[in-house]
mmCIF file of C-alpha atoms and ligand atoms in Angstrom:
data_model
loop_
_atom_site.group_PDB
_atom_site.id
_atom_site.type_symbol
_atom_site.label_atom_id
_atom_site.label_comp_id
_atom_site.label_asym_id
_atom_site.label_seq_id
_atom_site.Cartn_x
_atom_site.Cartn_y
_atom_site.Cartn_z
ATOM 1 C CA UNK A 249 -35.722 240.473 67.339
ATOM 2 C CA UNK A 250 -38.029 238.824 69.849
ATOM 3 C CA UNK A 251 -41.110 239.068 67.626
ATOM 4 C CA UNK A 252 -39.233 237.492 64.708
ATOM 5 C CA UNK A 253 -37.985 234.672 66.889
ATOM 6 C CA UNK A 254 -41.474 234.185 68.295
ATOM 7 C CA UNK A 255 -42.938 233.934 64.793
ATOM 8 C CA UNK A 256 -40.309 231.431 63.713
ATOM 9 C CA UNK A 257 -40.836 229.331 66.848
ATOM 10 C CA UNK A 258 -44.577 229.307 66.218
ATOM 11 C CA UNK A 259 -44.057 228.320 62.579
ATOM 12 C CA UNK A 260 -41.709 225.492 63.593
ATOM 13 C CA UNK A 261 -44.253 224.362 66.181
ATOM 14 C CA UNK A 262 -46.960 224.204 63.531
ATOM 15 C CA UNK A 263 -44.707 222.251 61.168
ATOM 16 C CA UNK A 264 -43.849 219.766 63.926
ATOM 17 C CA UNK A 265 -47.535 219.382 64.731
ATOM 18 C CA UNK A 266 -48.486 218.789 61.087
ATOM 19 C CA UNK A 267 -45.683 216.246 60.598
ATOM 20 C CA UNK A 268 -46.735 214.378 63.745
ATOM 21 C CA UNK A 269 -50.364 214.270 62.602
ATOM 22 C CA UNK A 270 -49.380 212.996 59.142
ATOM 23 C CA UNK A 271 -47.741 210.063 60.911
ATOM 24 C CA UNK A 272 -50.635 209.519 63.302
ATOM 25 C CA UNK A 273 -48.506 210.667 66.235
ATOM 26 C CA UNK A 274 -49.324 212.920 69.189
ATOM 27 C CA UNK A 275 -47.594 216.289 68.560
ATOM 28 C CA UNK A 276 -47.101 216.646 72.319
ATOM 29 C CA UNK A 277 -44.696 213.692 72.132
ATOM 30 C CA UNK A 278 -42.176 215.800 70.185
ATOM 31 C CA UNK A 279 -39.977 218.251 72.096
ATOM 32 C CA UNK A 280 -38.290 221.158 70.336
ATOM 33 C CA UNK A 281 -34.751 221.752 71.575
ATOM 34 C CA UNK A 282 -33.556 225.180 70.449
ATOM 35 C CA UNK A 283 -29.909 224.944 69.406
ATOM 36 C CA UNK A 284 -28.130 228.072 70.657
ATOM 37 C CA UNK A 285 -24.514 227.370 69.642
ATOM 38 C CA UNK A 286 -22.853 230.512 68.223
ATOM 39 C CA UNK A 287 -25.911 232.620 69.209
ATOM 40 C CA UNK A 288 -25.652 235.641 71.507
ATOM 41 C CA UNK A 289 -27.055 235.940 75.016
ATOM 42 C CA UNK A 290 -29.583 238.486 73.694
ATOM 43 C CA UNK A 291 -30.811 236.024 71.083
ATOM 44 C CA UNK A 292 -31.090 233.283 73.696
ATOM 45 C CA UNK A 293 -32.971 235.583 76.084
ATOM 46 C CA UNK A 294 -35.412 236.325 73.269
ATOM 47 C CA UNK A 295 -36.061 232.576 72.891
ATOM 48 C CA UNK A 296 -36.667 232.139 76.616
ATOM 49 C CA UNK A 297 -39.050 235.110 76.590
ATOM 50 C CA UNK A 298 -41.206 233.082 74.172
ATOM 51 C CA UNK A 299 -41.449 230.064 76.449
ATOM 52 C CA UNK A 300 -39.468 227.639 78.613
ATOM 53 C CA UNK A 301 -37.646 226.018 75.694
ATOM 54 C CA UNK A 302 -34.875 223.544 76.396
ATOM 55 C CA UNK A 303 -31.599 224.717 74.845
ATOM 56 C CA UNK A 304 -28.960 222.686 73.009
ATOM 57 C CA UNK A 305 -25.252 223.494 72.906
ATOM 58 C CA UNK A 306 -22.643 221.414 71.131
ATOM 59 C CA UNK A 307 -19.543 222.475 73.079
ATOM 60 C CA UNK A 308 -19.148 222.363 76.858
ATOM 61 C CA UNK A 309 -16.818 225.360 76.950
ATOM 62 C CA UNK A 310 -19.194 227.619 75.015
ATOM 63 C CA UNK A 311 -22.095 226.531 77.213
ATOM 64 C CA UNK A 312 -20.139 227.231 80.401
ATOM 65 C CA UNK A 313 -19.708 230.823 79.281
ATOM 66 C CA UNK A 314 -23.452 231.255 78.681
ATOM 67 C CA UNK A 315 -25.026 229.300 81.539
ATOM 68 C CA UNK A 316 -24.186 231.806 84.328
ATOM 69 C CA UNK A 317 -25.740 234.621 82.268
ATOM 70 C CA UNK A 318 -29.131 232.945 81.887
ATOM 71 C CA UNK A 319 -31.861 231.990 84.377
ATOM 72 C CA UNK A 320 -30.882 229.085 86.646
ATOM 73 C CA UNK A 321 -34.002 227.117 85.695
ATOM 74 C CA UNK A 322 -32.892 226.938 82.044
ATOM 75 C CA UNK A 323 -32.663 223.322 80.835
ATOM 76 C CA UNK A 324 -29.519 222.591 78.805
ATOM 77 C CA UNK A 325 -28.869 219.625 76.517
ATOM 78 C CA UNK A 326 -25.386 218.720 75.309
ATOM 79 C CA UNK A 327 -25.790 217.715 71.677
ATOM 80 C CA UNK A 328 -22.168 217.726 70.448
ATOM 81 C CA UNK A 329 -19.238 215.396 70.949
ATOM 82 C CA UNK A 330 -18.060 215.166 74.571
ATOM 83 C CA UNK A 331 -14.430 214.690 75.554
ATOM 84 C CA UNK A 332 -13.790 212.648 78.673
ATOM 85 C CA UNK A 333 -11.906 215.475 80.370
ATOM 86 C CA UNK A 334 -15.132 217.560 80.254
ATOM 87 C CA UNK A 335 -17.282 214.899 81.896
ATOM 88 C CA UNK A 336 -17.533 216.722 85.217
ATOM 89 C CA UNK A 337 -18.908 220.054 83.965
ATOM 90 C CA UNK A 338 -21.110 218.140 81.534
ATOM 91 C CA UNK A 339 -22.676 216.157 84.370
ATOM 92 C CA UNK A 340 -23.043 219.274 86.474
ATOM 93 C CA UNK A 341 -24.723 221.524 83.921
ATOM 94 C CA UNK A 342 -26.631 219.448 81.378
ATOM 95 C CA UNK A 343 -30.005 217.767 81.881
ATOM 96 C CA UNK A 344 -29.229 215.335 79.082
ATOM 97 C CA UNK A 345 -26.147 214.333 77.102
ATOM 98 C CA UNK A 346 -27.052 213.291 73.543
ATOM 99 C CA UNK A 347 -23.587 212.124 72.549
ATOM 100 C CA UNK A 348 -22.646 209.059 74.597
ATOM 101 C CA UNK A 349 -20.553 207.070 72.132
ATOM 102 C CA UNK A 350 -18.021 204.866 73.932
ATOM 103 C CA UNK A 351 -17.369 202.655 76.974
ATOM 104 C CA UNK A 352 -14.633 205.023 78.043
ATOM 105 C CA UNK A 353 -16.914 208.045 77.989
ATOM 106 C CA UNK A 354 -19.517 206.060 79.955
ATOM 107 C CA UNK A 355 -16.889 205.269 82.590
ATOM 108 C CA UNK A 356 -15.845 208.928 82.760
ATOM 109 C CA UNK A 357 -19.473 210.055 83.134
ATOM 110 C CA UNK A 358 -20.067 207.440 85.833
ATOM 111 C CA UNK A 359 -17.050 208.664 87.818
ATOM 112 C CA UNK A 360 -18.042 212.314 87.334
ATOM 113 C CA UNK A 361 -21.591 211.574 88.457
ATOM 114 C CA UNK A 362 -20.293 209.804 91.567
ATOM 115 C CA UNK A 363 -18.069 212.785 92.375
ATOM 116 C CA UNK A 364 -20.940 215.215 91.793
ATOM 117 C CA UNK A 365 -23.430 212.980 93.627
ATOM 118 C CA UNK A 366 -25.795 213.112 90.684
ATOM 119 C CA UNK A 367 -27.336 210.918 88.021
ATOM 120 C CA UNK A 368 -26.857 211.528 84.293
ATOM 121 C CA UNK A 369 -29.444 211.156 81.554
ATOM 122 C CA UNK A 370 -27.912 210.225 78.219
ATOM 123 C CA UNK A 371 -28.698 209.200 74.675
ATOM 124 C CA UNK A 372 -26.383 206.983 72.659
ATOM 125 C CA UNK A 373 -25.235 208.673 69.461
ATOM 126 C CA UNK A 374 -25.465 206.354 66.482
ATOM 127 C CA UNK A 375 -23.809 206.859 63.108
ATOM 128 C CA UNK A 376 -26.623 205.307 61.102
ATOM 129 C CA UNK A 377 -25.431 206.576 57.740
ATOM 130 C CA UNK A 378 -21.867 205.307 58.257
ATOM 131 C CA UNK A 379 -20.256 208.563 57.121
ATOM 132 C CA UNK A 380 -16.586 208.560 58.142
ATOM 133 C CA UNK A 381 -16.776 212.204 59.262
ATOM 134 C CA UNK A 382 -19.490 211.563 61.853
ATOM 135 C CA UNK A 383 -19.259 210.742 65.537
ATOM 136 C CA UNK A 384 -21.361 207.965 66.963
ATOM 137 C CA UNK A 385 -21.372 204.205 67.249
ATOM 138 C CA UNK A 386 -22.122 201.827 64.446
ATOM 139 C CA UNK A 387 -25.597 200.333 65.008
ATOM 140 C CA UNK A 388 -24.130 196.946 65.963
ATOM 141 C CA UNK A 389 -22.109 198.559 68.773
ATOM 142 C CA UNK A 390 -25.093 200.039 70.581
ATOM 143 C CA UNK A 391 -26.311 196.966 72.434
ATOM 144 C CA UNK A 392 -22.824 196.152 73.794
ATOM 145 C CA UNK A 393 -22.587 199.704 75.185
ATOM 146 C CA UNK A 394 -26.055 199.424 76.726
ATOM 147 C CA UNK A 395 -24.902 196.208 78.394
ATOM 148 C CA UNK A 396 -21.786 197.898 79.809
ATOM 149 C CA UNK A 397 -23.853 200.779 81.193
ATOM 150 C CA UNK A 398 -26.423 198.403 82.715
ATOM 151 C CA UNK A 399 -23.661 196.379 84.350
ATOM 152 C CA UNK A 400 -21.273 199.017 85.639
ATOM 153 C CA UNK A 401 -22.692 202.550 85.338
ATOM 154 C CA UNK A 402 -25.516 202.804 87.842
ATOM 155 C CA UNK A 403 -25.547 206.600 87.662
ATOM 156 C CA UNK A 404 -26.166 206.757 83.905
ATOM 157 C CA UNK A 405 -29.706 206.423 82.636
ATOM 158 C CA UNK A 406 -29.703 205.830 78.899
ATOM 159 C CA UNK A 407 -33.010 207.219 77.670
ATOM 160 C CA UNK A 408 -32.742 206.602 73.941
ATOM 161 C CA UNK A 409 -30.747 207.148 70.766
ATOM 162 C CA UNK A 410 -29.554 210.177 68.808
ATOM 163 C CA UNK A 411 -28.372 210.563 65.238
ATOM 164 C CA UNK A 412 -27.363 213.234 62.737
ATOM 165 C CA UNK A 413 -28.355 212.649 59.150
ATOM 166 C CA UNK A 414 -26.093 213.677 56.265
ATOM 167 C CA UNK A 415 -26.765 217.173 54.951
ATOM 168 C CA UNK A 416 -28.658 216.775 51.680
ATOM 169 C CA UNK A 417 -30.774 219.027 49.491
ATOM 170 C CA UNK A 418 -33.888 216.845 49.638
ATOM 171 C CA UNK A 419 -34.701 215.610 53.177
ATOM 172 C CA UNK A 420 -36.577 212.614 51.744
ATOM 173 C CA UNK A 421 -33.124 211.231 50.930
ATOM 174 C CA UNK A 422 -32.369 210.798 54.630
ATOM 175 C CA UNK A 423 -35.667 209.194 55.638
ATOM 176 C CA UNK A 424 -33.959 205.756 55.747
ATOM 177 C CA UNK A 425 -31.457 207.115 58.300
ATOM 178 C CA UNK A 426 -34.240 208.169 60.683
ATOM 179 C CA UNK A 427 -36.196 205.001 60.053
ATOM 180 C CA UNK A 428 -33.045 203.001 60.714
ATOM 181 C CA UNK A 429 -32.578 204.646 64.106
ATOM 182 C CA UNK A 430 -36.191 203.960 65.046
ATOM 183 C CA UNK A 431 -35.963 200.324 63.946
ATOM 184 C CA UNK A 432 -32.760 199.881 65.948
ATOM 185 C CA UNK A 433 -34.483 201.415 68.979
ATOM 186 C CA UNK A 434 -37.476 199.111 68.523
ATOM 187 C CA UNK A 435 -35.213 196.037 68.391
ATOM 188 C CA UNK A 436 -33.466 197.158 71.582
ATOM 189 C CA UNK A 437 -36.816 197.714 73.298
ATOM 190 C CA UNK A 438 -37.770 194.171 72.283
ATOM 191 C CA UNK A 439 -34.491 193.026 73.876
ATOM 192 C CA UNK A 440 -35.607 194.593 77.159
ATOM 193 C CA UNK A 441 -34.060 198.082 77.170
ATOM 194 C CA UNK A 442 -36.131 201.135 78.124
ATOM 195 C CA UNK A 443 -35.427 203.667 75.359
ATOM 196 C CA UNK A 444 -38.305 206.114 74.968
ATOM 197 C CA UNK A 445 -36.394 208.860 73.141
ATOM 198 C CA UNK A 446 -35.198 209.415 69.586
ATOM 199 C CA UNK A 447 -33.253 212.670 69.148
ATOM 200 C CA UNK A 448 -33.182 213.284 65.407
ATOM 201 C CA UNK A 449 -34.039 216.079 62.994
ATOM 202 C CA UNK A 450 -32.523 219.531 62.456
ATOM 203 C CA UNK A 451 -33.548 222.585 60.420
ATOM 204 C CA UNK A 452 -33.234 220.823 57.074
ATOM 205 C CA UNK A 453 -34.909 217.539 57.890
ATOM 206 C CA UNK A 454 -36.985 217.748 61.083
ATOM 207 C CA UNK A 455 -40.357 217.069 59.497
ATOM 208 C CA UNK A 456 -39.157 213.781 58.029
ATOM 209 C CA UNK A 457 -37.594 212.911 61.403
ATOM 210 C CA UNK A 458 -40.890 213.598 63.195
ATOM 211 C CA UNK A 459 -42.754 211.433 60.674
ATOM 212 C CA UNK A 460 -40.263 208.662 61.473
ATOM 213 C CA UNK A 461 -40.678 208.918 65.246
ATOM 214 C CA UNK A 462 -38.440 211.685 66.623
ATOM 215 C CA UNK A 463 -39.282 212.650 70.217
ATOM 216 C CA UNK A 464 -36.698 215.458 70.255
ATOM 217 C CA UNK A 465 -35.782 217.694 67.330
ATOM 218 C CA UNK A 466 -32.692 219.919 67.591
ATOM 219 C CA UNK A 467 -33.227 223.141 65.648
ATOM 220 C CA UNK A 468 -31.032 226.228 65.420
ATOM 221 C CA UNK A 469 -30.989 227.890 62.000
ATOM 222 C CA UNK A 470 -34.767 227.915 61.512
ATOM 223 C CA UNK A 471 -35.180 229.699 64.865
ATOM 224 C CA UNK A 472 -32.551 232.387 64.374
ATOM 225 C CA UNK A 473 -32.361 232.945 60.605
ATOM 226 C CA UNK A 474 -34.711 233.227 57.706
HETATM 227 C C1 LIG B 42 -25.953 222.709 65.110
HETATM 228 C C2 LIG B 42 -26.605 221.420 65.469
HETATM 229 C C3 LIG B 42 -27.990 221.236 65.293
HETATM 230 C C4 LIG B 42 -28.914 222.302 64.707
HETATM 231 O O1 LIG B 42 -28.675 222.479 63.346
HETATM 232 P P1 LIG B 42 -29.545 223.508 62.464
HETATM 233 O O2 LIG B 42 -29.336 223.016 61.086
HETATM 234 O O3 LIG B 42 -28.996 224.862 62.717
HETATM 235 O O4 LIG B 42 -30.970 223.383 62.897
HETATM 236 C C5 LIG B 42 -28.541 220.029 65.691
HETATM 237 N N1 LIG B 42 -27.783 219.041 66.208
HETATM 238 C C6 LIG B 42 -26.461 219.166 66.376
HETATM 239 C C7 LIG B 42 -25.684 218.038 66.949
HETATM 240 C C8 LIG B 42 -25.827 220.361 66.011
HETATM 241 O O5 LIG B 42 -24.496 220.488 66.184
#
């Protein structure tokens, strides 16, 4: 199992590198987050044996079951929707939360971070495509949330934006979604916000996302299957 995972990780790394070069970007500016939701501890150990990859989980509860079984230095990212009543364990266990999507969640994270005496790194999740089934703020709601965090959440550091593109057969179809997130980020930078990160791109579409400026790609299926 480990040699197959290693080969897939290497292949993904080469594809990220090629996509970055096509866009004139530095491949080192793109971080691969290995998405381990639904995967076994043995599979996750095989990933970590290949290198110190950051891991992405989409549910707090599932992550809490895995975290004690893996090395304490493992870096975990929360990539799925976060309920306010899970703010405390989220703050305690995750290096970054990719799914900040409301004032109320920001307030809950701020209170949890105060109680835990920590700071939280977060990305704001944006529903660029406007699909009703997706979490995330409409693009126009992002700056108001950034203003709320700047004013009243001194323990939250918003580091960028995250989006999920619709699942389509041809990833070129979703290029405008990734470009839209980058353009929104660039407008917010021009307005004075410090937002270095764009978390976008999954198994089906990560090369297009890298071409459009992704700094973090979240990949599960291509690591564990195929
Ligand atoms: C599952 C998941 C991914 C990874 O998807 P794959 O298609 O398996 O690469 C990325 N981001 C989020 C938010 C996910 O839930």
